[in-house]
Amino acid sequence: GWRVQHNNVLGPYKGGIRFHPASNLDEVKALAALMTWKTSLMGLPYGGAKGAVRVNPHELSERELEAVSRAYIRAVKDHIGPDRDIPAPDVGTNAQVMDWMADEYGKLTVKPEPAAFTGKSIEKGGSQGREPATGFGGFVVLREFLKIQDTRYKIRDTPIIAIQGFGNVGSYIAKYLSKDGFRVVAVSDSKGALYEPEGINIEKLAHEKEMRGIIDRGLCYAVSGHGRPCQTFSNEDLLTLPVDILIPAALEGVITGKNAAGIRAKVVLEMANGPVTPEADTILEKRGVAVIPDILANGGGVVGSYFEWIQSLDQKYWSEEVVLGKIEEKMKEAFARVAEAKKEYNVNWREAAYVYAINRVANSMI
Ligand code: GLU
């Protein structure tokens, strides 16, 4: 396992811990740097860090998972803390893992330190709205983008959407979008994708997934109400469907130099961290596809964490409505900053986000 601390000029290090069988040090370093730019862009008083354990959490028993979580904290205890480095969930970890970690940390410091972790369960001092925060933030950013979109993207009034990944991030953004009238036609998990051109009933699908732990590939739950055998295919094929907006919400490096030419969406909303490789970025830009970068699109997670941290420090708790309202405001501000930098420097969305994020860090280092 690893914990990488990239930069802390703006405040304590902040970033998730992932449990994934393919994690490695280089990946964690890259993700830690992304957190520095993300917290800077979001206007938070944090630096950037990331952690990982190379393990497949789905192959572990609950007891083993708890043992791994606690052992990780024993190893990094001297480097974390509420004003030093504040971990959170990421791919393959969740509120339960954070609760075990916070408990272990509290034992080691001989007093409870709930503000040393975010993404905790509500019972253990977590925040209302932290669980949907990343998906909700992405939904807010997409709506802001559509308000000012360039006519060249020619997006339908009811935009058609494909989402890769149906974990915490993918399932919540799917829910917010479909509630708001967007048509989500395809979703996937690590085992494959399903496609219903009429639009998928996301509420039903999410409920099924909660009950069984996997996406049911037998029925598609069309919005029209009837369940019929759905079209199933690979995660890779989902990327090239004829949709308006493509949302990679799983892992990094999925849109590459090899498949970017086949992307038919006009907008890619990066809800995963680093899903588009630099080669793919160049190809998409040439083809006029707008890529809304991860450090903006998925910033809602760490913004939600920030509000949890404040509540944990103060021992005062807010309602979900209040928290989501605060997240919405922060996302809109961040979007406006990026849109302004984009205009001023005449660059793409990713470059504009980096201009702002890097400047804020650099100015604090002088
Ligand atoms: N893992 C999330 C991210 O990549 C959240 C990090 C946090 O809340 O610290 O942004």
Short mmCIF file of C-alpha atoms and ligand atoms in Angstrom, two decimals:
data_model
loop_
_atom_site.label_atom_id
_atom_site.label_comp_id
_atom_site.label_asym_id
_atom_site.label_seq_id
_atom_site.Cartn_x
_atom_site.Cartn_y
_atom_site.Cartn_z
CA GLY A 1 0.00 0.00 0.00
CA TRP A 2 0.96 3.65 -0.42
CA ARG A 3 0.12 7.18 0.68
CA VAL A 4 1.55 9.93 -1.54
CA GLN A 5 1.49 13.56 -0.39
CA HIS A 6 1.96 15.85 -3.37
CA ASN A 7 1.60 19.45 -2.19
CA ASN A 8 0.28 21.22 0.92
CA VAL A 9 0.82 24.94 0.35
CA LEU A 10 -2.94 25.61 0.39
CA GLY A 11 -3.68 23.53 3.49
CA PRO A 12 -3.62 19.95 4.83
CA TYR A 13 -3.16 17.17 2.30
CA LYS A 14 -6.48 15.73 1.10
CA GLY A 15 -7.41 12.75 -1.02
CA GLY A 16 -8.97 9.31 -1.15
CA ILE A 17 -7.64 5.83 -0.52
CA ARG A 18 -8.43 3.19 -3.12
CA PHE A 19 -8.43 -0.58 -2.84
CA HIS A 20 -7.77 -2.03 -6.28
CA PRO A 21 -5.81 -5.07 -7.54
CA ALA A 22 -3.97 -3.02 -10.19
CA SER A 23 -2.92 -0.07 -8.00
CA ASN A 24 0.74 0.93 -8.16
CA LEU A 25 2.98 3.75 -6.93
CA ASP A 26 3.03 5.67 -10.22
CA GLU A 27 -0.76 5.67 -10.36
CA VAL A 28 -1.00 6.94 -6.78
CA LYS A 29 1.54 9.71 -7.51
CA ALA A 30 -0.47 10.87 -10.53
CA LEU A 31 -3.73 10.78 -8.58
CA ALA A 32 -2.15 12.73 -5.68
CA ALA A 33 -1.09 15.49 -8.09
CA LEU A 34 -4.62 15.58 -9.54
CA MET A 35 -5.94 16.16 -6.00
CA THR A 36 -3.66 19.20 -5.60
CA TRP A 37 -5.13 20.79 -8.73
CA LYS A 38 -8.68 19.71 -7.85
CA THR A 39 -8.72 21.21 -4.33
CA SER A 40 -7.09 24.37 -5.70
CA LEU A 41 -9.67 24.73 -8.48
CA MET A 42 -12.53 24.10 -6.05
CA GLY A 43 -11.28 26.94 -3.84
CA LEU A 44 -10.69 24.68 -0.82
CA PRO A 45 -8.05 25.15 1.91
CA TYR A 46 -6.38 21.81 1.07
CA GLY A 47 -3.42 20.29 -0.68
CA GLY A 48 -3.36 17.01 -2.59
CA ALA A 49 -2.64 13.40 -1.60
CA LYS A 50 -3.79 9.90 -2.50
CA GLY A 51 -3.51 6.44 -1.05
CA ALA A 52 -3.98 2.92 -2.29
CA VAL A 53 -3.72 -0.72 -1.30
CA ARG A 54 -3.13 -3.25 -4.06
CA VAL A 55 -5.89 -5.66 -3.17
CA ASN A 56 -9.20 -6.83 -4.64
CA PRO A 57 -11.77 -5.87 -1.97
CA HIS A 58 -14.41 -8.09 -3.62
CA GLU A 59 -12.30 -11.17 -2.89
CA LEU A 60 -11.94 -10.38 0.83
CA SER A 61 -14.25 -11.36 3.67
CA GLU A 62 -15.55 -8.50 5.80
CA ARG A 63 -13.08 -9.37 8.55
CA GLU A 64 -10.17 -9.34 6.12
CA LEU A 65 -11.30 -5.99 4.71
CA GLU A 66 -11.42 -4.55 8.21
CA ALA A 67 -7.96 -5.95 8.98
CA VAL A 68 -6.50 -4.37 5.83
CA SER A 69 -8.15 -1.00 6.61
CA ARG A 70 -6.84 -0.94 10.18
CA ALA A 71 -3.35 -2.12 9.21
CA TYR A 72 -3.13 0.64 6.61
CA ILE A 73 -3.81 3.27 9.27
CA ARG A 74 -1.23 1.78 11.66
CA ALA A 75 1.31 2.19 8.86
CA VAL A 76 0.49 5.82 7.99
CA LYS A 77 -0.63 7.15 11.38
CA ASP A 78 2.29 9.57 11.83
CA HIS A 79 1.56 11.27 8.52
CA ILE A 80 -2.19 11.88 8.75
CA GLY A 81 -4.51 13.88 11.00
CA PRO A 82 -7.21 16.58 10.85
CA ASP A 83 -4.72 19.38 10.12
CA ARG A 84 -2.10 17.27 8.37
CA ASP A 85 -3.58 14.82 5.83
CA ILE A 86 -7.26 13.85 5.64
CA PRO A 87 -8.10 10.63 3.77
CA ALA A 88 -11.47 9.85 2.14
CA PRO A 89 -13.02 7.02 0.12
CA ASP A 90 -12.12 6.34 -3.51
CA VAL A 91 -12.45 3.36 -5.89
CA GLY A 92 -13.13 0.17 -3.89
CA THR A 93 -13.53 1.88 -0.49
CA ASN A 94 -16.62 3.30 1.23
CA ALA A 95 -18.05 4.70 4.46
CA GLN A 96 -17.53 1.38 6.29
CA VAL A 97 -13.82 1.41 5.43
CA MET A 98 -13.54 5.03 6.61
CA ASP A 99 -15.29 4.12 9.88
CA TRP A 100 -12.77 1.33 10.56
CA MET A 101 -9.91 3.65 9.69
CA ALA A 102 -11.21 6.49 11.88
CA ASP A 103 -11.72 4.04 14.75
CA GLU A 104 -8.20 2.67 14.43
CA TYR A 105 -6.76 6.18 14.26
CA GLY A 106 -8.75 7.21 17.36
CA LYS A 107 -7.29 4.24 19.26
CA LEU A 108 -3.76 5.19 18.27
CA THR A 109 -4.15 8.87 19.21
CA VAL A 110 -6.10 7.89 22.35
CA LYS A 111 -8.94 10.31 21.51
CA PRO A 112 -11.55 10.32 18.78
CA GLU A 113 -10.49 12.38 15.77
CA PRO A 114 -13.51 12.32 13.43
CA ALA A 115 -12.12 15.26 11.40
CA ALA A 116 -9.12 13.13 10.37
CA PHE A 117 -11.30 11.28 7.82
CA THR A 118 -14.15 12.20 5.50
CA GLY A 119 -16.69 9.96 3.81
CA LYS A 120 -17.59 8.38 7.17
CA SER A 121 -21.04 6.92 7.80
CA ILE A 122 -23.66 9.27 9.24
CA GLU A 123 -23.67 7.23 12.49
CA LYS A 124 -19.93 7.77 12.89
CA GLY A 125 -20.04 11.53 12.32
CA GLY A 126 -20.20 11.64 8.52
CA SER A 127 -22.11 14.30 6.61
CA GLN A 128 -25.50 14.19 4.97
CA GLY A 129 -24.98 14.56 1.25
CA ARG A 130 -21.37 13.26 1.20
CA GLU A 131 -22.38 9.99 -0.46
CA PRO A 132 -24.14 11.55 -3.48
CA ALA A 133 -21.73 14.55 -3.52
CA THR A 134 -19.50 13.53 -6.46
CA GLY A 135 -22.39 12.52 -8.73
CA PHE A 136 -24.39 15.57 -7.70
CA GLY A 137 -21.46 17.91 -8.38
CA GLY A 138 -20.98 16.43 -11.86
CA PHE A 139 -24.66 16.94 -12.58
CA VAL A 140 -24.40 20.62 -11.57
CA VAL A 141 -21.31 21.14 -13.76
CA LEU A 142 -22.97 19.49 -16.77
CA ARG A 143 -26.03 21.71 -16.41
CA GLU A 144 -23.83 24.81 -16.20
CA PHE A 145 -21.98 23.66 -19.32
CA LEU A 146 -25.20 23.07 -21.24
CA LYS A 147 -26.42 26.58 -20.34
CA ILE A 148 -23.51 28.20 -22.13
CA GLN A 149 -22.69 25.46 -24.64
CA ASP A 150 -21.30 26.33 -27.98
CA THR A 151 -23.88 25.66 -30.72
CA ARG A 152 -21.32 23.53 -32.59
CA TYR A 153 -21.89 20.71 -30.10
CA LYS A 154 -25.52 20.42 -31.32
CA ILE A 155 -26.89 18.65 -28.28
CA ARG A 156 -30.54 17.56 -28.36
CA ASP A 157 -33.07 19.11 -25.99
CA THR A 158 -33.25 15.77 -24.20
CA PRO A 159 -29.58 14.84 -24.17
CA ILE A 160 -28.73 11.16 -24.62
CA ILE A 161 -26.18 9.83 -22.18
CA ALA A 162 -23.96 6.77 -21.70
CA ILE A 163 -22.26 6.17 -18.35
CA GLN A 164 -19.31 3.84 -17.82
CA GLY A 165 -19.32 2.65 -14.21
CA PHE A 166 -22.25 2.23 -11.84
CA GLY A 167 -20.53 2.53 -8.49
CA ASN A 168 -21.00 5.48 -6.12
CA VAL A 169 -20.21 8.12 -8.76
CA GLY A 170 -21.89 6.56 -11.82
CA SER A 171 -25.09 5.56 -10.06
CA TYR A 172 -25.68 8.94 -8.39
CA ILE A 173 -25.03 11.02 -11.49
CA ALA A 174 -27.32 8.66 -13.42
CA LYS A 175 -30.05 9.23 -10.83
CA TYR A 176 -29.76 13.03 -10.88
CA LEU A 177 -29.66 13.15 -14.68
CA SER A 178 -32.62 10.87 -15.26
CA LYS A 179 -34.68 12.72 -12.63
CA ASP A 180 -33.94 15.94 -14.47
CA GLY A 181 -35.19 14.53 -17.80
CA PHE A 182 -31.93 13.44 -19.43
CA ARG A 183 -32.12 10.09 -21.23
CA VAL A 184 -29.55 7.62 -19.86
CA VAL A 185 -29.42 4.85 -22.48
CA ALA A 186 -26.39 2.85 -21.35
CA VAL A 187 -24.61 2.03 -18.11
CA SER A 188 -21.95 -0.50 -17.21
CA ASP A 189 -20.02 -2.06 -14.38
CA SER A 190 -16.78 -4.05 -14.43
CA LYS A 191 -18.60 -7.08 -15.85
CA GLY A 192 -20.06 -5.33 -18.90
CA ALA A 193 -22.59 -2.84 -20.22
CA LEU A 194 -26.29 -2.72 -21.00
CA TYR A 195 -28.05 -0.58 -23.57
CA GLU A 196 -31.71 0.45 -23.87
CA PRO A 197 -32.15 3.11 -26.60
CA GLU A 198 -35.46 4.21 -25.08
CA GLY A 199 -33.75 5.13 -21.80
CA ILE A 200 -33.11 3.08 -18.67
CA ASN A 201 -35.19 3.36 -15.50
CA ILE A 202 -32.24 4.25 -13.27
CA GLU A 203 -34.16 4.12 -9.98
CA LYS A 204 -35.10 0.49 -10.64
CA LEU A 205 -31.66 -0.48 -11.82
CA ALA A 206 -29.97 1.15 -8.80
CA HIS A 207 -32.40 -0.60 -6.47
CA GLU A 208 -31.62 -3.96 -8.12
CA LYS A 209 -27.91 -3.29 -7.84
CA GLU A 210 -28.27 -2.46 -4.14
CA MET A 211 -30.17 -5.70 -3.52
CA ARG A 212 -27.88 -8.01 -5.49
CA GLY A 213 -24.58 -6.13 -5.62
CA ILE A 214 -24.40 -6.34 -9.41
CA ILE A 215 -26.26 -4.89 -12.39
CA ASP A 216 -28.97 -7.30 -13.53
CA ARG A 217 -28.25 -8.07 -17.14
CA GLY A 218 -31.47 -9.95 -17.72
CA LEU A 219 -33.89 -7.03 -17.93
CA CYS A 220 -33.32 -3.49 -19.00
CA TYR A 221 -36.01 -1.61 -17.09
CA ALA A 222 -36.91 0.82 -19.84
CA VAL A 223 -38.35 4.14 -18.67
CA SER A 224 -41.58 3.18 -20.42
CA GLY A 225 -42.04 0.59 -17.71
CA HIS A 226 -41.65 -2.68 -19.55
CA GLY A 227 -38.73 -4.95 -18.86
CA ARG A 228 -37.36 -6.64 -21.94
CA PRO A 229 -34.14 -8.43 -22.72
CA CYS A 230 -31.60 -5.65 -23.07
CA GLN A 231 -28.68 -5.40 -25.38
CA THR A 232 -25.53 -6.31 -23.52
CA PHE A 233 -22.01 -5.71 -24.63
CA SER A 234 -18.55 -4.81 -23.43
CA ASN A 235 -17.45 -1.74 -21.52
CA GLU A 236 -15.35 -0.78 -24.52
CA ASP A 237 -18.37 -0.77 -26.87
CA LEU A 238 -20.26 1.57 -24.52
CA LEU A 239 -17.68 4.26 -25.26
CA THR A 240 -18.56 4.43 -28.96
CA LEU A 241 -22.36 4.53 -28.74
CA PRO A 242 -24.22 7.30 -30.64
CA VAL A 243 -24.89 9.52 -27.62
CA ASP A 244 -24.60 13.26 -26.93
CA ILE A 245 -22.72 12.97 -23.66
CA LEU A 246 -20.34 10.25 -22.56
CA ILE A 247 -19.57 9.93 -18.86
CA PRO A 248 -16.60 7.74 -17.91
CA ALA A 249 -17.17 7.17 -14.17
CA ALA A 250 -14.94 4.19 -13.45
CA LEU A 251 -11.16 4.07 -13.83
CA GLU A 252 -8.38 6.03 -15.48
CA GLY A 253 -6.99 5.51 -18.98
CA VAL A 254 -10.12 4.12 -20.68
CA ILE A 255 -10.36 6.61 -23.58
CA THR A 256 -7.07 6.19 -25.41
CA GLY A 257 -5.25 6.96 -28.67
CA LYS A 258 -6.71 3.70 -29.98
CA ASN A 259 -10.43 4.28 -29.36
CA ALA A 260 -10.76 8.10 -29.28
CA ALA A 261 -11.46 8.33 -33.02
CA GLY A 262 -14.52 6.12 -32.50
CA ILE A 263 -16.15 8.29 -29.79
CA ARG A 264 -19.42 9.69 -31.16
CA ALA A 265 -20.40 11.84 -28.15
CA LYS A 266 -19.98 15.60 -28.46
CA VAL A 267 -19.16 16.03 -24.79
CA VAL A 268 -17.11 13.85 -22.45
CA LEU A 269 -17.70 14.53 -18.73
CA GLU A 270 -14.80 13.02 -16.79
CA MET A 271 -16.34 11.67 -13.58
CA ALA A 272 -13.50 9.18 -13.05
CA ASN A 273 -10.02 10.52 -12.32
CA GLY A 274 -7.90 10.57 -15.49
CA PRO A 275 -10.18 8.55 -17.82
CA VAL A 276 -8.90 10.29 -21.00
CA THR A 277 -5.22 9.76 -21.89
CA PRO A 278 -3.19 12.70 -23.29
CA GLU A 279 -3.15 11.03 -26.76
CA ALA A 280 -6.94 10.74 -26.67
CA ASP A 281 -7.24 14.35 -25.50
CA THR A 282 -5.45 15.57 -28.65
CA ILE A 283 -7.63 13.43 -30.93
CA LEU A 284 -10.87 14.53 -29.24
CA GLU A 285 -9.87 18.16 -29.41
CA LYS A 286 -9.14 17.91 -33.14
CA ARG A 287 -12.54 16.29 -33.64
CA GLY A 288 -14.29 19.11 -31.75
CA VAL A 289 -15.37 17.01 -28.76
CA ALA A 290 -15.54 19.03 -25.52
CA VAL A 291 -13.84 17.27 -22.60
CA ILE A 292 -14.91 18.59 -19.19
CA PRO A 293 -11.94 17.66 -17.01
CA ASP A 294 -12.00 15.48 -13.90
CA ILE A 295 -10.64 18.17 -11.57
CA LEU A 296 -13.79 20.19 -12.31
CA ALA A 297 -16.40 17.51 -13.11
CA ASN A 298 -15.77 15.23 -10.11
CA GLY A 299 -14.75 17.95 -7.64
CA GLY A 300 -18.08 17.58 -5.82
CA GLY A 301 -16.65 14.65 -3.83
CA VAL A 302 -13.89 16.59 -2.17
CA VAL A 303 -16.17 19.63 -1.77
CA GLY A 304 -18.57 17.35 0.12
CA SER A 305 -15.58 16.16 2.15
CA TYR A 306 -14.68 19.74 3.01
CA PHE A 307 -18.16 20.36 4.44
CA GLU A 308 -17.96 17.09 6.38
CA TRP A 309 -14.58 18.14 7.82
CA ILE A 310 -16.01 21.49 8.97
CA GLN A 311 -18.96 19.74 10.65
CA SER A 312 -16.65 17.18 12.31
CA LEU A 313 -14.39 19.93 13.65
CA ASP A 314 -17.37 21.91 14.94
CA GLN A 315 -19.44 18.91 16.06
CA LYS A 316 -22.44 20.56 14.43
CA TYR A 317 -24.45 18.86 11.73
CA TRP A 318 -26.37 20.15 8.71
CA SER A 319 -29.22 18.63 6.67
CA GLU A 320 -28.70 17.07 3.23
CA GLU A 321 -30.49 20.01 1.66
CA VAL A 322 -28.08 22.47 3.25
CA VAL A 323 -25.00 20.44 2.30
CA LEU A 324 -26.09 19.91 -1.32
CA GLY A 325 -26.94 23.62 -1.57
CA LYS A 326 -23.42 24.51 -0.43
CA ILE A 327 -21.89 21.99 -2.86
CA GLU A 328 -23.96 23.41 -5.72
CA GLU A 329 -22.68 26.90 -4.99
CA LYS A 330 -19.03 25.76 -4.94
CA MET A 331 -19.45 23.81 -8.21
CA LYS A 332 -21.01 26.79 -9.95
CA GLU A 333 -18.20 29.06 -8.77
CA ALA A 334 -15.56 26.61 -9.99
CA PHE A 335 -17.31 26.24 -13.34
CA ALA A 336 -17.45 30.02 -13.75
CA ARG A 337 -13.71 30.29 -13.01
CA VAL A 338 -12.90 27.72 -15.67
CA ALA A 339 -15.25 29.30 -18.23
CA GLU A 340 -13.59 32.66 -17.59
CA ALA A 341 -10.04 31.29 -17.94
CA LYS A 342 -11.13 29.48 -21.12
CA LYS A 343 -12.27 32.74 -22.66
CA GLU A 344 -9.31 34.75 -21.47
CA TYR A 345 -6.64 32.32 -22.69
CA ASN A 346 -8.57 30.79 -25.60
CA VAL A 347 -7.77 27.23 -24.52
CA ASN A 348 -9.75 24.03 -24.02
CA TRP A 349 -11.63 23.14 -20.82
CA ARG A 350 -8.83 21.08 -19.31
CA GLU A 351 -6.20 23.71 -19.98
CA ALA A 352 -8.45 26.43 -18.55
CA ALA A 353 -8.99 24.41 -15.36
CA TYR A 354 -5.23 23.91 -15.01
CA VAL A 355 -4.48 27.59 -15.62
CA TYR A 356 -6.58 28.54 -12.60
CA ALA A 357 -5.58 25.59 -10.39
CA ILE A 358 -1.82 25.84 -10.98
CA ASN A 359 -1.81 29.63 -10.64
CA ARG A 360 -3.47 29.46 -7.23
CA VAL A 361 -0.88 26.95 -5.96
CA ALA A 362 2.04 28.76 -7.61
CA ASN A 363 1.01 32.15 -6.20
CA SER A 364 0.94 30.67 -2.70
CA MET A 365 4.47 29.31 -3.12
CA ILE A 366 6.10 32.65 -3.95
N1 GLU B 1 -11.70 10.23 -3.89
C1 GLU B 1 -12.35 11.46 -4.22
C2 GLU B 1 -11.61 12.21 -5.31
O1 GLU B 1 -10.86 11.63 -6.05
C3 GLU B 1 -12.61 12.32 -3.00
C4 GLU B 1 -11.39 12.78 -2.28
C5 GLU B 1 -11.67 13.46 -0.95
O2 GLU B 1 -12.82 13.70 -0.65
O3 GLU B 1 -10.71 13.74 -0.26
O4 GLU B 1 -11.81 13.36 -5.53
#
